[in-house]
Tab-separated table of C-alpha atoms and ligand atoms in Angstrom:
chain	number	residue	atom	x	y	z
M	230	UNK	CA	-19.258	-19.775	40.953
M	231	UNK	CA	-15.800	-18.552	41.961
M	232	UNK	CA	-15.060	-15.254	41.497
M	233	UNK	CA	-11.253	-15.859	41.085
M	234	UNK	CA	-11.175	-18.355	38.348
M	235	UNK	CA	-8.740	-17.474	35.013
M	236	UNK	CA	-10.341	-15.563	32.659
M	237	UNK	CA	-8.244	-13.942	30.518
M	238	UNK	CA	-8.376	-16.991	28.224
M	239	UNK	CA	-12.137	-16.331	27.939
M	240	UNK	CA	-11.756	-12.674	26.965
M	241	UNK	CA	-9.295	-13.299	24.605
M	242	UNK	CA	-11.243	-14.211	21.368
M	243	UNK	CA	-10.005	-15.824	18.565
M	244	UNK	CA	-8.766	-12.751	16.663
M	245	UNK	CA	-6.717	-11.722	19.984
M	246	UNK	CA	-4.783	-15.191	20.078
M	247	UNK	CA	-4.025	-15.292	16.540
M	248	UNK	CA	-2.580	-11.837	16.784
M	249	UNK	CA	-0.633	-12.724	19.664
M	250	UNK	CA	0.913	-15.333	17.612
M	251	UNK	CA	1.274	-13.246	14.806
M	252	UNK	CA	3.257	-10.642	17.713
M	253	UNK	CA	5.152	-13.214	18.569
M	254	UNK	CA	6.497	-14.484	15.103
M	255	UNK	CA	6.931	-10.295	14.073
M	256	UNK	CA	8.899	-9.974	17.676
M	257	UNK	CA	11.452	-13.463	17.078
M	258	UNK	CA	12.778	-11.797	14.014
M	259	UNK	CA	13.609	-8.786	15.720
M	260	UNK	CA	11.101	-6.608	13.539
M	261	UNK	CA	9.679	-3.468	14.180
M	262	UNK	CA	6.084	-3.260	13.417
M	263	UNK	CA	3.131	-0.694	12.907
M	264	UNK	CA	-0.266	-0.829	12.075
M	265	UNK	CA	-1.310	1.831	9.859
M	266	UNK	CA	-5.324	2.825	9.923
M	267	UNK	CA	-6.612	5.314	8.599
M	268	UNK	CA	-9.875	6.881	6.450
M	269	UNK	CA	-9.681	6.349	2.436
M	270	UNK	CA	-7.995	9.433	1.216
M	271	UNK	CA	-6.080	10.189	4.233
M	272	UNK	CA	-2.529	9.420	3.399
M	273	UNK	CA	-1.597	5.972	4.205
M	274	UNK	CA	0.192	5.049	1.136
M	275	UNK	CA	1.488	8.860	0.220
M	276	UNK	CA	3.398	8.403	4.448
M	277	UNK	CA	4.514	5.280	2.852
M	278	UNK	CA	6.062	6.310	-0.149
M	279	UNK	CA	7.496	9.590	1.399
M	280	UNK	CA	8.977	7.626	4.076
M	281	UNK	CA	10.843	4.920	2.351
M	282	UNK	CA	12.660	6.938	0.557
M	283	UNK	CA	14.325	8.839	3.964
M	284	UNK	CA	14.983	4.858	5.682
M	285	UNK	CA	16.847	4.131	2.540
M	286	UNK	CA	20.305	2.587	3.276
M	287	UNK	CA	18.926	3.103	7.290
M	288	UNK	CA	16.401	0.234	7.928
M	289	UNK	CA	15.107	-2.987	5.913
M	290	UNK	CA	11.373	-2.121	5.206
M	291	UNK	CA	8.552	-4.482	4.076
M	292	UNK	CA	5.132	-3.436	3.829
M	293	UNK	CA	1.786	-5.121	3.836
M	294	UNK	CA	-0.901	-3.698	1.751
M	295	UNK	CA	-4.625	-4.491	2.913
M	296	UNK	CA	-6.916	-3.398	0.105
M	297	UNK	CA	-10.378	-4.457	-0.714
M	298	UNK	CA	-9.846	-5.070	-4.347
M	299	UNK	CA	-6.515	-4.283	-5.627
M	300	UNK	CA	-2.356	-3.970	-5.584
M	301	UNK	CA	-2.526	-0.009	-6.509
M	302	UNK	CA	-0.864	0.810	-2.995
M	303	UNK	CA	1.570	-2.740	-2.980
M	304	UNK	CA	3.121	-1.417	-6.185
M	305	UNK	CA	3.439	1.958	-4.989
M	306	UNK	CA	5.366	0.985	-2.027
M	307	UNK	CA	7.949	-1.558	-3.893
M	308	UNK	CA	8.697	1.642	-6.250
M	309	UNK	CA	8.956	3.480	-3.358
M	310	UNK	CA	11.847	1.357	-1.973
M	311	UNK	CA	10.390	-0.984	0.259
M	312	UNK	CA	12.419	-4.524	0.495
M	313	UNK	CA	9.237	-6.306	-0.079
M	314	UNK	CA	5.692	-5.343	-0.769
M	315	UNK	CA	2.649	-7.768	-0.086
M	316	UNK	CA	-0.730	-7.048	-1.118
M	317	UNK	CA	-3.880	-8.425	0.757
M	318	UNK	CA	-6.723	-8.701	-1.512
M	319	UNK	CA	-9.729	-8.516	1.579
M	320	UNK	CA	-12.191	-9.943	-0.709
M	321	UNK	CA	-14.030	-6.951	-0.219
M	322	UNK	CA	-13.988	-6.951	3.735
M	323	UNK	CA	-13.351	-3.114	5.250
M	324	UNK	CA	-10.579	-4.005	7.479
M	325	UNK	CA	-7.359	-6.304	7.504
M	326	UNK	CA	-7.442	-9.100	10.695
M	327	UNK	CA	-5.115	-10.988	12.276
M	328	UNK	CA	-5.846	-14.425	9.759
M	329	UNK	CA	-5.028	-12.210	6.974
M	330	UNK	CA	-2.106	-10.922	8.489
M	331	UNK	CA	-0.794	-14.386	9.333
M	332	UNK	CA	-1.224	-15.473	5.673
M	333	UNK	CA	1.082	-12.409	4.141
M	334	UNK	CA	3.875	-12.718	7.478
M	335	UNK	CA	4.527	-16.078	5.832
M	336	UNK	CA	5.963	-15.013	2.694
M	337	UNK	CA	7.831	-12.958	4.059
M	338	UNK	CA	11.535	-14.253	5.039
M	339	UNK	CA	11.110	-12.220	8.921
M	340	UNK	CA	14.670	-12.313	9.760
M	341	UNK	CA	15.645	-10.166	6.052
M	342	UNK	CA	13.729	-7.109	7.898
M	343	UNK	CA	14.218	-3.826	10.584
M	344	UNK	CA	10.598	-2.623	10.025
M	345	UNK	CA	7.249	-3.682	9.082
M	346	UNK	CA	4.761	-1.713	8.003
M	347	UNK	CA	1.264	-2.733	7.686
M	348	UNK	CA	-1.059	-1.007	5.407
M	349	UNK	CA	-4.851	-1.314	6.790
M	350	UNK	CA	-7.883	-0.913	4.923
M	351	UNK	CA	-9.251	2.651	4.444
M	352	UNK	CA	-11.947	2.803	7.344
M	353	UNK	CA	-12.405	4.740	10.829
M	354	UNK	CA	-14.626	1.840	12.035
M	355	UNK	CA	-13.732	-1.548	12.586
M	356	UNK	CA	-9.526	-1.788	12.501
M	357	UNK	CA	-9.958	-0.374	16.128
M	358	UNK	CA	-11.923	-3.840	17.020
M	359	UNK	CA	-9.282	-6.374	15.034
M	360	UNK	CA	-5.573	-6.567	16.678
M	361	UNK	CA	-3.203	-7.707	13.960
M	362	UNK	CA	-0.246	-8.323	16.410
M	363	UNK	CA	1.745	-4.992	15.377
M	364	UNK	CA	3.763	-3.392	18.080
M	365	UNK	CA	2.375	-0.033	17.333
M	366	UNK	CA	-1.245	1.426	16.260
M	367	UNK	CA	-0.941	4.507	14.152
M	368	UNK	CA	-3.640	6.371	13.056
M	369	UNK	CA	-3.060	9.274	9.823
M	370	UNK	CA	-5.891	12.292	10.531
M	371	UNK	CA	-6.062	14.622	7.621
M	372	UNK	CA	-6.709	18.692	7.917
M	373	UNK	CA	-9.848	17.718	4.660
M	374	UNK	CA	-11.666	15.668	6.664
M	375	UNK	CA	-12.908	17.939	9.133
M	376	UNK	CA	-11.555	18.421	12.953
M	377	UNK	CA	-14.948	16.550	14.338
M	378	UNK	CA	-13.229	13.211	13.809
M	379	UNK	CA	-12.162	12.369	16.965
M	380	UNK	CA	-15.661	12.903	18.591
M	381	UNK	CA	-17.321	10.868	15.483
M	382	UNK	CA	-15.035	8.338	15.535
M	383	UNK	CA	-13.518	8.154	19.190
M	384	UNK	CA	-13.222	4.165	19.147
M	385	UNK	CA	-10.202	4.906	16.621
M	386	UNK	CA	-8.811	7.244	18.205
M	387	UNK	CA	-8.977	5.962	21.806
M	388	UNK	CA	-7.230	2.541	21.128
M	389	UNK	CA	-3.886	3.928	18.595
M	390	UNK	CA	-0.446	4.419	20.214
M	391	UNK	CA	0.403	7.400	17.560
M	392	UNK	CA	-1.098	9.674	15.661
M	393	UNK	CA	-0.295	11.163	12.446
M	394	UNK	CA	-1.924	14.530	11.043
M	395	UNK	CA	-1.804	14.785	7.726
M	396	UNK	CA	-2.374	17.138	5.229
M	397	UNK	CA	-1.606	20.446	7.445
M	398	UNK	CA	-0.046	22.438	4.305
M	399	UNK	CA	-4.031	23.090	3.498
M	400	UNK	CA	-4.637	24.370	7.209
M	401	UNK	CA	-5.286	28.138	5.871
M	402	UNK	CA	-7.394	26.942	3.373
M	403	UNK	CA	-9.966	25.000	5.567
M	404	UNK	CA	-12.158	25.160	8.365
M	405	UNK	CA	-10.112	23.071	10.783
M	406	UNK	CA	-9.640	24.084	14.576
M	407	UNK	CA	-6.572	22.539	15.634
M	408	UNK	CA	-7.238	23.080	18.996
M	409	UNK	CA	-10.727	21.819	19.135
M	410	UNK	CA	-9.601	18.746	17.338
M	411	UNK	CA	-6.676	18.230	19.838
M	412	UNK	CA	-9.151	18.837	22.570
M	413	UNK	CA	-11.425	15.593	21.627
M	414	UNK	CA	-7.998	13.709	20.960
M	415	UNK	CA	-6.898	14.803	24.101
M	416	UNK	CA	-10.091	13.381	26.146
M	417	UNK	CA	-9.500	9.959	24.688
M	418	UNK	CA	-6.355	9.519	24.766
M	419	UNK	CA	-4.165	11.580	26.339
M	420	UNK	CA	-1.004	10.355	25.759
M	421	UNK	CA	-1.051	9.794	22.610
M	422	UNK	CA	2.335	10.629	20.411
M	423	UNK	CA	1.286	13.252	17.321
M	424	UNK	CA	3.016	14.250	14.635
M	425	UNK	CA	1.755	16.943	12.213
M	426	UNK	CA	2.810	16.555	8.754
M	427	UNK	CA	2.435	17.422	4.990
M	428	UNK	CA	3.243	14.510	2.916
M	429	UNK	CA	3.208	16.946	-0.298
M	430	UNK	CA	5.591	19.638	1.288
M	431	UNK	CA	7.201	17.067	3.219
M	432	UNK	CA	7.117	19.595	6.136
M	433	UNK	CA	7.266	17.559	9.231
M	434	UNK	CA	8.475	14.394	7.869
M	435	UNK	CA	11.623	14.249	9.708
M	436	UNK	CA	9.946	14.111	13.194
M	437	UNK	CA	8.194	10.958	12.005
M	438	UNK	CA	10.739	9.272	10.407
M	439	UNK	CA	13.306	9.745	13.560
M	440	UNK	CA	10.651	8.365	15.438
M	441	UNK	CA	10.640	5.082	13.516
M	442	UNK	CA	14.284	5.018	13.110
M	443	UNK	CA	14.773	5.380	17.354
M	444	UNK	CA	11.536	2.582	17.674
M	445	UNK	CA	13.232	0.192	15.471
M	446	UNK	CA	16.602	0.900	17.766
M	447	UNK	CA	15.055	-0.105	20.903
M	448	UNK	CA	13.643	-2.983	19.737
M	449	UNK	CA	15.650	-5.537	21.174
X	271	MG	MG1	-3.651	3.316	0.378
X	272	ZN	ZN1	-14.460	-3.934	8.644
């Protein structure tokens, strides 16, 4: 057999070429987009709801809410501020895929937004393995869980383009080594963008949210 033949089509599975589609329809409208993943507990929906509240009268935000069972985090990001909040009810599955994802981006008028935000399920497993179609990955770290989570979870860590830690108000009260947790970050992926945070002191919050607000700016 030829060595030479086309296979990217091959490689691409099903999941991939929805969530290129789903890239595609997110990019058209001129809408920024990030994948949030993350461990239950972590901080997903408290970044959301401390975030919104700083884009206000900046950037049009809609989030998606992937949840196994309920719209708990949905209705905390509308009262938050956000233009439009969708919940996914998963039907129990552990992480949000591209199908899913295609099913909320069309109630959503594209075109009304700046910035979409995408709320995974709570899980340091399988996200990693299911594109969505976001522009960015972003994964939230938190100080409680322990600094071992990049060498117990490295698939997660290894595939996000930013990465959030959480929590760091309780650094003198816990047994986290920042630099041994950077270290394992650092051996996965090495460029990774990080930005240490509290959302309860709000210490660190700016960095982040400038971040967004200069993402959403270059995207054409
Ligand atoms: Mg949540
Ligand atoms: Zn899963």
């Amino acid at each position: 057999m030829p060595q030479n033949i086309p296979i990217v089509e091959n490689i691409l599975n099903a999941n991939d070429r929805l969530a290129e589609e789903n890239f595609t329809r997110i990019e058209s409208a001129g809408v920024f987009s990030i994948n949030l993943m993350a461990s239950p507990g972590a901080g997903k929906t408290s970044l959301i709801e401390q975030t919104l509240p700083l884009l206000k009268d900046k950037l049009r935000v809609a989030v998606i809410d992937g949840d196994i069972a309920t719209s708990i985090d949905a209705d905390r990001a509308a009262k938050a501020g956000a233009q439009a909040a969708i919940q996914i009810n998963t039907g129990g599955d552990c992480h949000l895929d591209a199908v899913m994802l295609r099913g909320a981006l069309e109630k959503l008028e594209m075109d009304q937004f700046d910035l979409l935000i995408v709320e995974n399920v709570g899980n340091l497993v399988c996200p990693a393995s299911f594109k969505l179609g976001t522009h960015k990955s972003i994964l939230i770290a938190s100080v409680p869980e322990g600094d071992d989570k990049p060498y117990k979870y490295p698939g997660m860590y290894r595939g996000v383009d930013a990465l959030v830690i959480n929590k760091i108000d309780l650094l003198p009260y816990v047994p986290f080594r920042m630099d041994y947790f950077e270290r394992g970050v650092q051996v996965l992926n090495p460029n990774v963008k990080t930005f240490p945070l509290s959302c309860r002191t709000g210490e660190g919050l700016d960095v982040w949210v400038e971040w967004l607000i200069q993402s959403v700016m270059r995207n054409p």
